[in-house]
Coordinates of C-alpha atoms in Angstrom, one line a residue:
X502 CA 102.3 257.8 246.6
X503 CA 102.4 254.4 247.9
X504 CA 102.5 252.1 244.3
X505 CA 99.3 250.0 246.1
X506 CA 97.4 253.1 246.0
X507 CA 95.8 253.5 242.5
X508 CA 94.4 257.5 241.9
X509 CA 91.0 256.6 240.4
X510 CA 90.3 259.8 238.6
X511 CA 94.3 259.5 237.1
X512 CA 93.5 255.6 236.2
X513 CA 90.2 256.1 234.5
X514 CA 91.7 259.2 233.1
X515 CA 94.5 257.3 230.8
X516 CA 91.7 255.0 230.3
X517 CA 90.1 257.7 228.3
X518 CA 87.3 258.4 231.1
X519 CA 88.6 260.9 233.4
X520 CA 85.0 262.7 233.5
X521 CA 83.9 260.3 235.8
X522 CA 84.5 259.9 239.4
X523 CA 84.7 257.3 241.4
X524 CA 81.1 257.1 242.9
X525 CA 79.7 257.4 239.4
X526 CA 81.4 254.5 237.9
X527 CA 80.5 252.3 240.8
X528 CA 76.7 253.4 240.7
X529 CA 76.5 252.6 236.6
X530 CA 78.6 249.9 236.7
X531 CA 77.7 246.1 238.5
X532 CA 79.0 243.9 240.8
X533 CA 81.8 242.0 239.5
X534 CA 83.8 239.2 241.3
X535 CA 86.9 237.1 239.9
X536 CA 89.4 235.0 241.0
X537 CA 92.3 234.9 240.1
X538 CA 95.3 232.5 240.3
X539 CA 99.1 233.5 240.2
X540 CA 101.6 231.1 238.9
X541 CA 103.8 232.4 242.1
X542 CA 104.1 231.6 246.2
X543 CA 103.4 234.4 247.8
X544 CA 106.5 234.8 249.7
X545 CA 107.9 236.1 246.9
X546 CA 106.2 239.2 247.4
X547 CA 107.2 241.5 244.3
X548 CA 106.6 239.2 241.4
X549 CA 103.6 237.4 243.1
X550 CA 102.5 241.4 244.1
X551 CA 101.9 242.1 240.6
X552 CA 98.3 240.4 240.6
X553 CA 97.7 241.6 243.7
X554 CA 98.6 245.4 242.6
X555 CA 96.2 244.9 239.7
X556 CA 93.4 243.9 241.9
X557 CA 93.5 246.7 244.5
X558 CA 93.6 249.4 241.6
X559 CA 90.5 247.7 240.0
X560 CA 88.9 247.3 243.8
X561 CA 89.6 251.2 244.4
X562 CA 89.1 252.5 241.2
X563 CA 85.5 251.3 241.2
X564 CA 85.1 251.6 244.9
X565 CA 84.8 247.5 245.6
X566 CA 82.4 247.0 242.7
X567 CA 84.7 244.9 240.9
X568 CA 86.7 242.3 242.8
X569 CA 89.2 240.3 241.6
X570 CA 90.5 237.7 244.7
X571 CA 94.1 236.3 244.1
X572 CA 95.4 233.1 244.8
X573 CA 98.9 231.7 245.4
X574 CA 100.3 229.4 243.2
X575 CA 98.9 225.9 244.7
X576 CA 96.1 227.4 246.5
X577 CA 93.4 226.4 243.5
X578 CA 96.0 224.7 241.2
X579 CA 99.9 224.2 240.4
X580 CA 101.4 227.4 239.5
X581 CA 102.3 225.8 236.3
X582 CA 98.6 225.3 235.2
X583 CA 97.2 228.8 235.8
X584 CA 96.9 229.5 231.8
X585 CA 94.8 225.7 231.8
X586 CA 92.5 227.2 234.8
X587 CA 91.7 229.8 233.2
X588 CA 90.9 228.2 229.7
X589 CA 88.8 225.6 231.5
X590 CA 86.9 228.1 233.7
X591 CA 88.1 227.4 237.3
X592 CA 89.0 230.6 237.6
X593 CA 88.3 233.9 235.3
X594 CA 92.0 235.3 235.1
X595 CA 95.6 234.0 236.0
X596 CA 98.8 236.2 236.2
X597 CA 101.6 234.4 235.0
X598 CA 104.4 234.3 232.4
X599 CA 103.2 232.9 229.0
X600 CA 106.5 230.8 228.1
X601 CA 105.8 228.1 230.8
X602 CA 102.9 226.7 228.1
X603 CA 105.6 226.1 225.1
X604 CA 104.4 222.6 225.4
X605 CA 101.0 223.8 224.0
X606 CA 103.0 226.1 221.6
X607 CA 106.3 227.4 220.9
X608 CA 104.0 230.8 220.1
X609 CA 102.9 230.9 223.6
X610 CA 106.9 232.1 224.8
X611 CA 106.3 235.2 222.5
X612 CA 104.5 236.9 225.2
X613 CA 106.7 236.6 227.8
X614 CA 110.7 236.6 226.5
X615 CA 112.3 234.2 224.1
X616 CA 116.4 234.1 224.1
X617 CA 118.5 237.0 222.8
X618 CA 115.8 238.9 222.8
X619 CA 114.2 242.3 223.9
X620 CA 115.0 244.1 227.1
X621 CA 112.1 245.1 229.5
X622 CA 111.8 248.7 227.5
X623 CA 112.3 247.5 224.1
X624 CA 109.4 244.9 224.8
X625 CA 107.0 247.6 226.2
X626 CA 108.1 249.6 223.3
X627 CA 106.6 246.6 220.9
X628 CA 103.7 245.3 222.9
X629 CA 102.1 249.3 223.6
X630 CA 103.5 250.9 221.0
X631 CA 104.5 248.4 218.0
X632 CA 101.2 246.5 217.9
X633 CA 102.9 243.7 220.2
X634 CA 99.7 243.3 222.7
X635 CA 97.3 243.0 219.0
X636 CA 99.4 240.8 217.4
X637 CA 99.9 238.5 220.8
X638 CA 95.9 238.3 221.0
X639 CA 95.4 237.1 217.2
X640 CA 97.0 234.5 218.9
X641 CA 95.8 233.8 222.1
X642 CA 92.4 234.7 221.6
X643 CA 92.3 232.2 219.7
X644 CA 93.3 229.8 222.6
X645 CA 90.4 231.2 224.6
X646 CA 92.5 234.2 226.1
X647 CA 92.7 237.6 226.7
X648 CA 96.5 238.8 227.1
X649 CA 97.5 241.6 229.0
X650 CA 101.5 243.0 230.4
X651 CA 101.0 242.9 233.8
X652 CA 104.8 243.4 234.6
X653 CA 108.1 242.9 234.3
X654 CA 111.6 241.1 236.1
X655 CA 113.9 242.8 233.6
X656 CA 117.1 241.5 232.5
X657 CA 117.9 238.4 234.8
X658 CA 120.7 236.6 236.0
X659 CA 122.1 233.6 234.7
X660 CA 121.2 231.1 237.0
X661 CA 122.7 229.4 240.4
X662 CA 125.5 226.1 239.4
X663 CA 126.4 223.3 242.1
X664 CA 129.6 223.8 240.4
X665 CA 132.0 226.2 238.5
X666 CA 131.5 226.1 234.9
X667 CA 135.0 226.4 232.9
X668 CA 134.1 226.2 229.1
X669 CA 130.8 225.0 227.2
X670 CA 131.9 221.4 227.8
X671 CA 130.9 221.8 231.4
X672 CA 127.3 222.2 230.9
X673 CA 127.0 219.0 229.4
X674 CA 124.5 216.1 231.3
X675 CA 124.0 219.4 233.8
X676 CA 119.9 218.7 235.5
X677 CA 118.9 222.6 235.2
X678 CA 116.0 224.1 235.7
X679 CA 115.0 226.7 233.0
X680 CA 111.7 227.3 231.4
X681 CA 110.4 227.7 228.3
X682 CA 112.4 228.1 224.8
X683 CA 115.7 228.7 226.6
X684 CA 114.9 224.8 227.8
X685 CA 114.8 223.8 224.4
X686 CA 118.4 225.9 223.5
X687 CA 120.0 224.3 226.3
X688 CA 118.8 220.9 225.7
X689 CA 120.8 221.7 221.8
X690 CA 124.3 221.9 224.3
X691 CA 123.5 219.1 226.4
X692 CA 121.6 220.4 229.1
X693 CA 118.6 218.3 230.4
X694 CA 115.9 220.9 230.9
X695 CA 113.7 220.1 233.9
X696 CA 110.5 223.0 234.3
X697 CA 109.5 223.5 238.3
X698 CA 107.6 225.7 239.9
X699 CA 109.5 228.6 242.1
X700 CA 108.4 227.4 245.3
X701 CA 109.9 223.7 244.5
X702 CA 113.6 224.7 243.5
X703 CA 115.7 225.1 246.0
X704 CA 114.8 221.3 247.6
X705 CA 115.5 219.9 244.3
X706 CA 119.3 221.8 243.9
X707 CA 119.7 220.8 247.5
X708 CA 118.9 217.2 247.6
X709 CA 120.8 217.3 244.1
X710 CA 118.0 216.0 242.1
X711 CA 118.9 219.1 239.7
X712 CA 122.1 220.8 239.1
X713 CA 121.7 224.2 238.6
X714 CA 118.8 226.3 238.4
X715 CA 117.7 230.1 236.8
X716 CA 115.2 232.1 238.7
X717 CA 114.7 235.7 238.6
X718 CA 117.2 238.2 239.9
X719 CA 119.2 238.8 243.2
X720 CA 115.9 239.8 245.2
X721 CA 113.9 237.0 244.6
X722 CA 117.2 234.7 244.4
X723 CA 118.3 235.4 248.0
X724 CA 114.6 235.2 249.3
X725 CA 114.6 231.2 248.1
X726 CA 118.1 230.8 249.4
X727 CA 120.1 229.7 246.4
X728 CA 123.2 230.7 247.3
X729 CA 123.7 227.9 250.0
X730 CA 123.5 225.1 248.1
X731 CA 124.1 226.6 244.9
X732 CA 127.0 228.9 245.5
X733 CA 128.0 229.9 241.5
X734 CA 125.9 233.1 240.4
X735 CA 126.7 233.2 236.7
X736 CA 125.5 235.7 234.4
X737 CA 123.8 237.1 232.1
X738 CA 120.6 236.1 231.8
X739 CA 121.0 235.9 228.3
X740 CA 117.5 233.7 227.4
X741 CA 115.6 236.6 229.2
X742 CA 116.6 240.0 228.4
X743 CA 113.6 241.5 230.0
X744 CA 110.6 238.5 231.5
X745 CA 106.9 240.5 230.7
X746 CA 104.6 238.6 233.4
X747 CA 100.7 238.8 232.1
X748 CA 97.5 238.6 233.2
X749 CA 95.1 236.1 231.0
X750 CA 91.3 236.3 231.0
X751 CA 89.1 233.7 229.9
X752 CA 87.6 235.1 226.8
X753 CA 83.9 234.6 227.8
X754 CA 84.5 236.7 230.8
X755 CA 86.3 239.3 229.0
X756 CA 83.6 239.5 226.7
X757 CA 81.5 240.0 229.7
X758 CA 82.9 243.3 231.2
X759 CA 81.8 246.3 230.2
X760 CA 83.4 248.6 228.2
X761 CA 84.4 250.7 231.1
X762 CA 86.0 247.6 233.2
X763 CA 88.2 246.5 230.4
X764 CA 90.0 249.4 230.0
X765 CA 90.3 249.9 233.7
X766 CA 91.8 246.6 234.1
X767 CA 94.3 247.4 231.1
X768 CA 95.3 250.5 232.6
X769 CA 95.8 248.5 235.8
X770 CA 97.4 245.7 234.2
X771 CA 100.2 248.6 232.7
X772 CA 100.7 250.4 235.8
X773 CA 101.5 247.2 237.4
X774 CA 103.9 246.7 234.9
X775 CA 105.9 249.8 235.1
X776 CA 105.8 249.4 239.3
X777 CA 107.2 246.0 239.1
X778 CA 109.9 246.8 237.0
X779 CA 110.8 250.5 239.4
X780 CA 110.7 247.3 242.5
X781 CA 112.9 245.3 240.8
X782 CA 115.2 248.0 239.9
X783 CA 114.9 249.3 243.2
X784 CA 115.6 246.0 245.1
X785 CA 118.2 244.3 243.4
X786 CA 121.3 246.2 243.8
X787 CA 120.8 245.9 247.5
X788 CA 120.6 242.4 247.3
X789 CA 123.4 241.7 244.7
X790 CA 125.5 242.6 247.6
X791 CA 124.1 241.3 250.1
X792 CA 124.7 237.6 248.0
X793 CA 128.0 237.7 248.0
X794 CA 128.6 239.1 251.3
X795 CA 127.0 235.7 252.0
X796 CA 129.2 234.1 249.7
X797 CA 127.8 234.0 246.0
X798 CA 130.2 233.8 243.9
X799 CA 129.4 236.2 240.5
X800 CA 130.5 234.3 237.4
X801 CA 130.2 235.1 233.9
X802 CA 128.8 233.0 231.5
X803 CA 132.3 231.3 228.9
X804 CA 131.9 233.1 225.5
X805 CA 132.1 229.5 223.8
X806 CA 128.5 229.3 226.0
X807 CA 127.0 232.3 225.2
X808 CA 128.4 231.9 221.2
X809 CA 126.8 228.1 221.3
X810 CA 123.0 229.4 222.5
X811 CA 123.1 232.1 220.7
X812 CA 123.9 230.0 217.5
X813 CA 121.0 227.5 218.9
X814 CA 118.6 229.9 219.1
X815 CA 118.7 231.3 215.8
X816 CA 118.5 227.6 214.9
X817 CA 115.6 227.2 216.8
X818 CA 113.6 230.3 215.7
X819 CA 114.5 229.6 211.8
X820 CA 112.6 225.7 212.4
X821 CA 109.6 227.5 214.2
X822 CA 109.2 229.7 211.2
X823 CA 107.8 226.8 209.1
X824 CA 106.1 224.8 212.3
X825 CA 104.7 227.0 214.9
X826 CA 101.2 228.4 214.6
X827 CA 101.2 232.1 214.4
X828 CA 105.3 232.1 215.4
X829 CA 106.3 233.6 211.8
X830 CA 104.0 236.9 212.2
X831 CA 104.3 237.8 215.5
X832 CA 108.7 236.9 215.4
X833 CA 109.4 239.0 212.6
X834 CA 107.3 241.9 213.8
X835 CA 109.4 241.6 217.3
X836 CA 112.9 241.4 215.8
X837 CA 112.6 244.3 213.2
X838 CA 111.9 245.9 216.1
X839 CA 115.1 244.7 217.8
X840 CA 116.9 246.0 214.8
X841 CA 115.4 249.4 215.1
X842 CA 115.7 249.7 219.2
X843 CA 119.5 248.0 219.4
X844 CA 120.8 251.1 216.9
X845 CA 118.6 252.9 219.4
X846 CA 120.9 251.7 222.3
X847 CA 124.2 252.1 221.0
X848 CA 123.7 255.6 220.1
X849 CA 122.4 256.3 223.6
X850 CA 122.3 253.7 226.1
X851 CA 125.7 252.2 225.4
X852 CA 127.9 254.9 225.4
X853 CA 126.0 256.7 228.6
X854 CA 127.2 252.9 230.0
X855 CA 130.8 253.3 228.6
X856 CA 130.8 257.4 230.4
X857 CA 129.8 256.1 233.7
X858 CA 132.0 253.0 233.8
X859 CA 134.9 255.7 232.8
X860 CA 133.3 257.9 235.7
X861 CA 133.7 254.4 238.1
X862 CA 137.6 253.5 237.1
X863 CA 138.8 257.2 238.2
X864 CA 136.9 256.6 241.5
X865 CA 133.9 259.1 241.1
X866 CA 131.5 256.5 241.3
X867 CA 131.5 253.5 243.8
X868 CA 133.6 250.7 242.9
X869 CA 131.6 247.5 241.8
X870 CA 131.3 244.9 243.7
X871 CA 134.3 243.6 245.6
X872 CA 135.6 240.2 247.2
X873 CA 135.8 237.0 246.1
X874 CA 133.8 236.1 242.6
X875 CA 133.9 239.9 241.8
X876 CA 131.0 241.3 238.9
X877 CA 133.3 241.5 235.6
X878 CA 135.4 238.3 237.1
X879 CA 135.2 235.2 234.3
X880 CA 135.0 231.4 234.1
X881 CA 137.4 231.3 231.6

């Protein structure tokens, strides 16, 4: 099955409908049209193809009756203001990730990724199963917003450098850009944080104006062309151990939907989710390689980096607890969940890891990658 092509009886059905058909919905149901802006260009086709994967299974689901038209980022406003859009009633929904509005609210990164955080399935684990998506709402329904997981990048890479980076003194006076909390952590070692939209990175790292610059993963990296004037790929990610990308609906036209439509666009909003992350995890290897074939050179992050953020953040989330509205509720829920799903991966996860990286070093799996700035190669 095509992941464009949403079953309507099998979507309604997890939906807790799966009496109805398709024709019956559409006949008792009426005529809605949205629009909706994405914070991304469209060129980058798998994390801008989540809103548009949410609209077809809504638009075949209920045979056209309800319409949701998406807009690139820029087309009705900056990708960085689709939340504001949608609280102002330009438009009735945005897809987007929460933590580019920390400048509203530290809060608002909860529903997206903060630093040393979750993975992809540890979030889903929380938001569907942990009350994650209820406890997110208390929040941003009181900003005017419905929230709703509408996919996921998983863990990312670490970001594109101008230049080689030897030991944590290196980042220091570095232009980057990185969004949201991880902004704030690398500010704490020096780093001045600069937050631009996707499509306007890579003339900034080449006319210099910025340094270095994160972005998603290998897929989308190589589709914006990093790697020529940014040729060190470092790694890991470690301010976005998963990134959950959401759909927001203006509360008033949330409010307006029948029953029936907002649980259909829930259960489109989740399978979207899932499909983004299969892409991803589908794509990336593929283009890992083809990166440094072109010469990317893989890097890993110095541990005195990855030992000064991590002490930052922990800084950062102990000030929120006494500062940011609704932080303290919705943090602690998240990270004794952490707890729970980390012992989770180190019984399982881990050592299935440690088996198949035994399986690669006596040759029964393919080597990793090979050539100059090698996966496992170091900084240091």
């Amino acid at each position: 099955m095509h992941r464009r092509k949403f079953l309507t009886t099998a979507a309604i059905g997890g939906a807790g409908a799966s009496a109805l058909a398709a024709p019956a919905i559409a006949q008792s149901t009426p005529q809605v049209k949205w629009r909706c802006t994405s914070s991304f260009p469209q060129s980058l086709d798998t994390i801008y193809g989540g809103a548009v994967d949410v609209a077809q299974y809504v638009r075949e689901a209920t045979d056209g009756a309800f319409d949701i038209q998406v807009f690139a980022g820029g087309e009705i406003v900056p990708g960085l203001q689709a939340a504001d859009a949608v609280q102002n009633g330009t438009v009735e929904m945005c897809h987007t990730a929460a933590y580019y509005y920390v400048g509203k609210s530290p809060t608002w990164a909860l529903g997206a990724v903060i630093p040393y955080g979750l993975n992809n399935r540890g979030m889903n684990a929380w938001l569907y199963y942990g009350g994650g998506i209820d406890l997110l709402n208390k929040f941003y329904n009181a900003q005017g917003l419905q929230y709703l997981p509408a996919g996921n990048t998983g863990t990312q890479m670490g970001g594109w450098f101008r230049q080689e980076i030897g030991s944590l003194d290196d980042m220091s006076g570095l232009q980057m850009r990185i969004a949201g909390l991880a902004g704030q952590i690398m500010e704490q070692i020096g780093v001045v944080p600069q937050q631009i939209a996707g499509g306007d990175i890579y003339p900034a790292l080449e006319r210099g104006t910025i340094d270095a610059a994160e972005w998603i993963g290998p897929y989308d990296d190589e589709k914006l062309g990093f790697y020529q004037v940014a040729p060190y790929y470092y790694y890991p990610g470690w301010w976005e151990g998963n990134l959950t990308l959401n759909v927001f609906v203006g509360q008033e036209a949330w409010n307006g939907l029948p029953d029936t439509y907002k649980s259909l666009l829930s259960t489109a909003c989740s399978a979207a989710n899932t499909a983004m992350m299969a892409e991803y995890d589908y794509k990336n290897p593929t283009a890992l390689r083809s990166l440094v074939q072109q010469g990317a050179q893989l890097r890993a992050f110095p541990d005195d980096v990855l030992n000064a953020t991590y002490d930052a953040a922990l800084s950062l989330y102990s000030d929120l607890r006494g500062s940011a509205d609704g932080w303290s509720e919705i943090y602690d829920s998240m990270m004794a969940f952490q707890a729970e799903h980390f012992l989770w991966q180190q019984v399982a996860e881990q050592n299935f890891a440690r088996f198949m990286q035994m399986k690669q070093s006596n040759g029964q799996l393919p080597a990793q990658i090979s050539g100059a700035g090698a996966v496992g190669g170091s900084a240091n």
